[in-house]
Every structure is written in structure tokens, then in C-alpha cells.
């Protein structure tokens, strides 16, 4: 059984650019959630995808968007990058919208300069 | 509003018990969780408790839930240096959203 894999592991972008982060969910999981973790903070919920539909969203602007594919893998897209977007982006998958907890990937460290 | 609060640091000696505390605000939470994060890694689910339970034990881990006070604790028995990490308390606010605390950094002294 493979866990959650994220790519890339590290990324440096310039302010104003766009970025796409990728996530492969754990086998058998149909739900993917994305979290932003700033240094020294807990993860902040961005949004969740369940069976290819956005299932809920946190307090993030529309320039944060996502997709879920038929194989339940997912992408997080961020447009018009700002310096404050620098963080660890975590993908987490689960069965049925997160009941009984998530399996997290190791994250993508995004630095915006 | 939704909020989960934890103390930031805890230091214990190897072999002692560690108790990490958490308070939450959403009384409708169905599940409450404890996650562990080691440096450079994602979060690892340690255990969870259903909201109609008072206690759950899993090997060295004991979770206590006081719903009246909205207080959750994690006790780690016989704490080892490998337990040094950041521990996050989280609540399921229903449906899609899990809210995390800021994390408690556990230092284990040999």
C-alpha cells in the first residue's frame, strides 16, 4: 500500500508567478484535502476534493484553486504568488471526507522571492 | 468560532510520562485527533477519539476527552527520545474541515 506522495518537494518562485503542486492519494482513498503550514504554525485548511468535486473551502482567496482527477490524484494551483504564500503545502487523503483522520504527504516547500 | 489551542512547549526526561493538553471550541465535533510531525515530514495520525468516548488507549498512548470542558489530552507513557516531535491536536468540525492547533513541541531529555 503506497502512501501519499507529493511533488515537487521544494520549489522557488518569483512574486507574481503561478505554481502547480501535485499529489497522489493513498490507494483506496477518494478524498484529498490541501493544507498550508506556515513556519511554526499548524496546518490551515485550503480546500477539500471528494470524488472530483470541491467539497469545502477555507479562508483562502480564489487565486488558490484545485482539481481532482478520476484516479483521485489532485493538483493545487496558486496564481499571482505573494511573499506570504511561502509555506509548506500539505496534501492529505482519506476515505469518505476525512472521518477517522487523514494520511499526509511529506509536503512541498514553496518559497516565494 | 472554530479554534484549537495548545501549549507550545513541553520538556520531559526519558522514561517519564508526557501529557499534552488541548482545548477546542466546536462542541459538535465528531472526532478529535492527535497527529505527530517530525522535522521535514508531513503529519502522522497517532490516534483519534470519537466524541461519545471518554478515553481511548493504544499501547503507550492514552487519550482523555472531557466534553463538558472541551478538553483533550494525550498521555505518552515511558517517553523515548524518538518521541521528540511536534504534536498537533485537531477537531473535525463536521463534513470536510479539520481544524488544527498550532502544535506542542515535545523535547525528551536523555
mmCIF file of C-alpha atoms in Angstrom:
data_model
loop_
_atom_site.group_PDB
_atom_site.id
_atom_site.type_symbol
_atom_site.label_atom_id
_atom_site.label_comp_id
_atom_site.label_asym_id
_atom_site.label_seq_id
_atom_site.Cartn_x
_atom_site.Cartn_y
_atom_site.Cartn_z
ATOM 1 C CA UNK A 1 0.000 0.000 0.000
ATOM 2 C CA UNK A 2 1.589 3.291 -1.077
ATOM 3 C CA UNK A 3 1.103 6.411 0.992
ATOM 4 C CA UNK A 4 0.518 9.969 -0.183
ATOM 5 C CA UNK A 5 3.182 11.343 -2.494
ATOM 6 C CA UNK A 6 3.691 14.997 -3.354
ATOM 7 C CA UNK A 7 5.790 16.701 -5.996
ATOM 8 C CA UNK A 8 7.939 18.642 -6.141
ATOM 9 C CA UNK A 9 9.478 18.546 -2.663
ATOM 10 C CA UNK A 10 10.908 22.053 -2.910
ATOM 11 C CA UNK A 11 10.163 24.978 -5.200
ATOM 12 C CA UNK A 12 11.321 28.577 -5.509
ATOM 13 C CA UNK A 13 9.118 31.027 -7.399
ATOM 14 C CA UNK A 14 9.089 34.757 -8.008
ATOM 15 C CA UNK A 15 6.288 37.014 -6.779
ATOM 16 C CA UNK A 16 3.514 37.219 -9.384
ATOM 17 C CA UNK A 17 4.229 33.821 -10.900
ATOM 18 C CA UNK A 18 1.918 30.809 -10.908
ATOM 19 C CA UNK A 19 2.620 27.390 -9.393
ATOM 20 C CA UNK A 20 1.107 23.900 -9.603
ATOM 21 C CA UNK A 21 1.641 21.347 -6.851
ATOM 22 C CA UNK A 22 0.754 17.688 -7.314
ATOM 23 C CA UNK A 23 -0.460 14.948 -5.028
ATOM 24 C CA UNK A 24 -1.115 11.238 -5.436
ATOM 25 C CA UNK A 25 -3.540 9.967 -2.865
ATOM 26 C CA UNK A 26 -3.209 6.731 -0.946
ATOM 27 C CA UNK A 27 -4.691 3.700 -2.652
ATOM 28 C CA UNK A 28 -8.383 3.347 -1.795
ATOM 29 C CA UNK A 29 -8.810 6.973 -0.707
ATOM 30 C CA UNK A 30 -11.330 9.128 -2.578
ATOM 31 C CA UNK A 31 -10.886 12.387 -0.664
ATOM 32 C CA UNK A 32 -7.999 14.841 -0.876
ATOM 33 C CA UNK A 33 -7.519 17.901 1.314
ATOM 34 C CA UNK A 34 -4.880 20.583 0.939
ATOM 35 C CA UNK A 35 -3.354 22.477 3.839
ATOM 36 C CA UNK A 36 -0.928 25.386 4.118
ATOM 37 C CA UNK A 37 1.517 25.250 7.017
ATOM 38 C CA UNK A 38 3.490 28.403 7.732
ATOM 39 C CA UNK A 39 6.668 28.099 9.795
ATOM 40 C CA UNK A 40 5.854 27.416 13.440
ATOM 41 C CA UNK A 41 2.108 27.128 12.819
ATOM 42 C CA UNK A 42 -0.435 24.375 12.489
ATOM 43 C CA UNK A 43 -1.837 23.414 9.091
ATOM 44 C CA UNK A 44 -4.527 25.750 7.730
ATOM 45 C CA UNK A 45 -7.282 24.189 5.617
ATOM 46 C CA UNK A 46 -7.338 25.361 1.997
ATOM 47 C CA UNK A 47 -9.955 23.084 0.406
ATOM 48 C CA UNK A 48 -11.104 19.505 0.022
ATOM 49 C CA UNK A 49 -11.969 17.448 -3.044
ATOM 50 C CA UNK A 50 -14.281 14.473 -2.824
ATOM 51 C CA UNK A 51 -14.931 12.336 -5.896
ATOM 52 C CA UNK A 52 -13.619 15.076 -8.224
ATOM 53 C CA UNK A 53 -15.767 17.878 -6.773
ATOM 54 C CA UNK A 54 -14.703 20.674 -4.413
ATOM 55 C CA UNK A 55 -16.333 19.733 -1.146
ATOM 56 C CA UNK A 56 -15.448 22.696 1.036
ATOM 57 C CA UNK A 57 -13.090 25.616 1.243
ATOM 58 C CA UNK A 58 -11.221 27.524 3.945
ATOM 59 C CA UNK A 59 -10.425 31.240 4.114
ATOM 60 C CA UNK A 60 -8.189 31.390 1.076
ATOM 61 C CA UNK A 61 -8.661 33.720 -1.918
ATOM 62 C CA UNK A 62 -9.822 32.474 -5.347
ATOM 63 C CA UNK A 63 -6.272 32.541 -6.694
ATOM 64 C CA UNK A 64 -5.912 29.244 -4.800
ATOM 65 C CA UNK A 65 -7.652 26.617 -6.932
ATOM 66 C CA UNK A 66 -7.536 22.887 -7.354
ATOM 67 C CA UNK A 67 -8.525 19.819 -9.270
ATOM 68 C CA UNK A 68 -9.113 16.175 -8.526
ATOM 69 C CA UNK A 69 -8.738 13.584 -11.253
ATOM 70 C CA UNK A 70 -10.645 10.310 -11.815
ATOM 71 C CA UNK A 71 -7.804 8.368 -10.147
ATOM 72 C CA UNK A 72 -8.282 10.713 -7.111
ATOM 73 C CA UNK A 73 -4.901 12.393 -7.521
ATOM 74 C CA UNK A 74 -5.039 16.157 -7.137
ATOM 75 C CA UNK A 75 -3.426 19.462 -8.030
ATOM 76 C CA UNK A 76 -3.208 22.734 -6.151
ATOM 77 C CA UNK A 77 -2.752 25.839 -8.293
ATOM 78 C CA UNK A 78 -1.786 29.227 -6.942
ATOM 79 C CA UNK A 79 -1.852 32.286 -9.211
ATOM 80 C CA UNK A 80 -0.236 35.677 -8.691
ATOM 81 C CA UNK A 81 2.090 34.414 -5.957
ATOM 82 C CA UNK A 82 2.717 36.662 -2.962
ATOM 83 C CA UNK A 83 5.595 36.557 -0.498
ATOM 84 C CA UNK A 84 3.181 35.371 2.226
ATOM 85 C CA UNK A 85 2.407 32.273 0.177
ATOM 86 C CA UNK A 86 5.792 30.896 1.237
ATOM 87 C CA UNK A 87 4.946 27.820 3.304
ATOM 88 C CA UNK A 88 4.834 24.036 3.409
ATOM 89 C CA UNK A 89 1.855 22.783 1.388
ATOM 90 C CA UNK A 90 0.489 19.503 2.634
ATOM 91 C CA UNK A 91 -1.775 17.127 0.813
ATOM 92 C CA UNK A 92 -3.799 14.644 2.838
ATOM 93 C CA UNK A 93 -6.002 11.829 1.636
ATOM 94 C CA UNK A 94 -8.691 9.849 3.381
ATOM 95 C CA UNK A 95 -11.661 7.623 2.927
ATOM 96 C CA UNK A 96 -15.005 9.384 2.803
ATOM 97 C CA UNK A 97 -14.245 13.036 3.588
ATOM 98 C CA UNK A 98 -11.819 12.582 6.429
ATOM 99 C CA UNK A 99 -13.654 10.597 9.044
ATOM 100 C CA UNK A 100 -11.128 8.776 11.236
ATOM 101 C CA UNK A 101 -8.298 11.009 10.080
ATOM 102 C CA UNK A 102 -6.014 11.705 7.162
ATOM 103 C CA UNK A 103 -2.840 10.289 5.673
ATOM 104 C CA UNK A 104 -0.489 13.172 4.933
ATOM 105 C CA UNK A 105 2.218 13.523 2.337
ATOM 106 C CA UNK A 106 5.603 14.999 3.242
ATOM 107 C CA UNK A 107 4.668 18.304 1.650
ATOM 108 C CA UNK A 108 6.008 20.753 -0.896
ATOM 109 C CA UNK A 109 8.126 23.590 0.497
ATOM 110 C CA UNK A 110 7.295 26.686 -1.561
ATOM 111 C CA UNK A 111 9.474 29.763 -1.285
ATOM 112 C CA UNK A 112 8.321 32.972 -2.998
ATOM 113 C CA UNK A 113 11.021 35.584 -3.530
ATOM 114 C CA UNK B 1 -15.659 30.486 16.137
ATOM 115 C CA UNK B 2 -13.534 27.478 15.493
ATOM 116 C CA UNK B 3 -10.292 27.329 17.426
ATOM 117 C CA UNK B 4 -7.940 24.739 18.868
ATOM 118 C CA UNK B 5 -5.404 25.805 21.479
ATOM 119 C CA UNK B 6 -2.340 24.012 22.796
ATOM 120 C CA UNK B 7 0.640 24.923 24.895
ATOM 121 C CA UNK B 8 3.714 25.472 22.737
ATOM 122 C CA UNK B 9 6.420 23.503 24.540
ATOM 123 C CA UNK B 10 6.832 20.511 26.840
ATOM 124 C CA UNK B 11 10.088 19.074 28.145
ATOM 125 C CA UNK B 12 10.318 15.679 29.874
ATOM 126 C CA UNK B 13 13.020 13.199 30.846
ATOM 127 C CA UNK B 14 13.349 9.906 29.025
ATOM 128 C CA UNK B 15 11.226 7.247 30.737
ATOM 129 C CA UNK B 16 8.785 9.734 32.253
ATOM 130 C CA UNK B 17 5.201 10.226 31.064
ATOM 131 C CA UNK B 18 4.322 13.181 28.831
ATOM 132 C CA UNK B 19 0.930 14.840 28.930
ATOM 133 C CA UNK B 20 -0.012 17.200 26.130
ATOM 134 C CA UNK B 21 -3.181 19.239 26.559
ATOM 135 C CA UNK B 22 -5.557 20.847 24.109
ATOM 136 C CA UNK B 23 -8.792 22.831 24.242
ATOM 137 C CA UNK B 24 -11.239 23.171 21.382
ATOM 138 C CA UNK B 25 -14.329 25.230 20.756
ATOM 139 C CA UNK B 26 -16.678 23.315 18.452
ATOM 140 C CA UNK B 27 -18.974 21.238 20.650
ATOM 141 C CA UNK B 28 -20.389 19.486 17.574
ATOM 142 C CA UNK B 29 -17.054 17.855 16.717
ATOM 143 C CA UNK B 30 -17.490 14.187 15.882
ATOM 144 C CA UNK B 31 -13.859 13.133 16.005
ATOM 145 C CA UNK B 32 -10.807 14.572 17.729
ATOM 146 C CA UNK B 33 -7.315 13.676 16.616
ATOM 147 C CA UNK B 34 -3.686 13.673 17.622
ATOM 148 C CA UNK B 35 -1.048 13.956 14.917
ATOM 149 C CA UNK B 36 2.758 13.866 15.167
ATOM 150 C CA UNK B 37 5.138 15.803 12.924
ATOM 151 C CA UNK B 38 8.854 15.133 12.784
ATOM 152 C CA UNK B 39 11.293 17.612 11.200
ATOM 153 C CA UNK B 40 10.930 17.866 7.429
ATOM 154 C CA UNK B 41 7.974 15.487 7.336
ATOM 155 C CA UNK B 42 4.232 15.584 6.967
ATOM 156 C CA UNK B 43 1.820 14.800 9.763
ATOM 157 C CA UNK B 44 1.321 11.265 11.018
ATOM 158 C CA UNK B 45 -2.022 10.286 12.527
ATOM 159 C CA UNK B 46 -1.334 8.862 16.005
ATOM 160 C CA UNK B 47 -4.829 8.246 17.253
ATOM 161 C CA UNK B 48 -8.345 9.610 17.259
ATOM 162 C CA UNK B 49 -11.276 9.507 19.629
ATOM 163 C CA UNK B 50 -14.957 9.574 18.844
ATOM 164 C CA UNK B 51 -16.808 12.318 20.661
ATOM 165 C CA UNK B 52 -19.003 9.931 22.660
ATOM 166 C CA UNK B 53 -15.960 8.321 24.306
ATOM 167 C CA UNK B 54 -14.128 9.496 27.432
ATOM 168 C CA UNK B 55 -10.911 7.581 26.996
ATOM 169 C CA UNK B 56 -9.002 5.597 24.425
ATOM 170 C CA UNK B 57 -5.823 3.629 24.992
ATOM 171 C CA UNK B 58 -3.478 2.463 22.265
ATOM 172 C CA UNK B 59 -0.219 0.908 23.509
ATOM 173 C CA UNK B 60 1.778 3.778 25.100
ATOM 174 C CA UNK B 61 -0.812 6.381 24.144
ATOM 175 C CA UNK B 62 -3.836 7.337 26.249
ATOM 176 C CA UNK B 63 -6.336 9.941 25.075
ATOM 177 C CA UNK B 64 -8.710 11.560 27.552
ATOM 178 C CA UNK B 65 -11.702 13.617 26.433
ATOM 179 C CA UNK B 66 -13.697 15.943 28.675
ATOM 180 C CA UNK B 67 -16.578 17.132 26.512
ATOM 181 C CA UNK B 68 -18.013 19.416 29.165
ATOM 182 C CA UNK B 69 -14.788 21.432 29.339
ATOM 183 C CA UNK B 70 -13.888 20.811 25.661
ATOM 184 C CA UNK B 71 -10.514 19.483 26.799
ATOM 185 C CA UNK B 72 -8.469 16.771 25.129
ATOM 186 C CA UNK B 73 -5.202 15.305 26.380
ATOM 187 C CA UNK B 74 -2.605 12.882 25.079
ATOM 188 C CA UNK B 75 -0.506 10.916 27.541
ATOM 189 C CA UNK B 76 2.619 9.163 26.280
ATOM 190 C CA UNK B 77 3.902 6.562 28.729
ATOM 191 C CA UNK B 78 7.615 5.776 29.028
ATOM 192 C CA UNK B 79 8.578 8.662 26.737
ATOM 193 C CA UNK B 80 11.579 7.960 24.497
ATOM 194 C CA UNK B 81 13.943 10.285 22.640
ATOM 195 C CA UNK B 82 12.275 9.148 19.415
ATOM 196 C CA UNK B 83 9.051 10.742 20.666
ATOM 197 C CA UNK B 84 10.609 14.201 20.293
ATOM 198 C CA UNK B 85 8.434 15.943 17.703
ATOM 199 C CA UNK B 86 5.578 18.408 17.332
ATOM 200 C CA UNK B 87 2.175 17.089 18.380
ATOM 201 C CA UNK B 88 -0.985 18.570 16.878
ATOM 202 C CA UNK B 89 -4.445 18.360 18.304
ATOM 203 C CA UNK B 90 -7.229 18.600 15.701
ATOM 204 C CA UNK B 91 -11.002 18.618 15.649
ATOM 205 C CA UNK B 92 -13.385 17.545 12.951
ATOM 206 C CA UNK B 93 -15.874 20.391 12.553
ATOM 207 C CA UNK B 94 -18.231 18.266 10.507
ATOM 208 C CA UNK B 95 -18.126 17.346 6.853
ATOM 209 C CA UNK B 96 -14.962 18.496 5.209
ATOM 210 C CA UNK B 97 -12.976 20.616 7.590
ATOM 211 C CA UNK B 98 -10.430 19.565 10.213
ATOM 212 C CA UNK B 99 -9.042 22.372 12.390
ATOM 213 C CA UNK B 100 -5.532 22.026 13.789
ATOM 214 C CA UNK B 101 -3.906 23.640 16.774
ATOM 215 C CA UNK B 102 -0.520 25.353 16.489
ATOM 216 C CA UNK B 103 1.246 22.283 17.872
ATOM 217 C CA UNK B 104 3.129 21.368 21.051
ATOM 218 C CA UNK B 105 6.850 20.821 20.653
ATOM 219 C CA UNK B 106 7.914 17.897 22.865
ATOM 220 C CA UNK B 107 11.559 17.743 23.955
ATOM 221 C CA UNK B 108 12.740 14.483 25.511
ATOM 222 C CA UNK B 109 15.958 14.710 27.521
ATOM 223 C CA UNK B 110 18.115 11.607 27.767
#
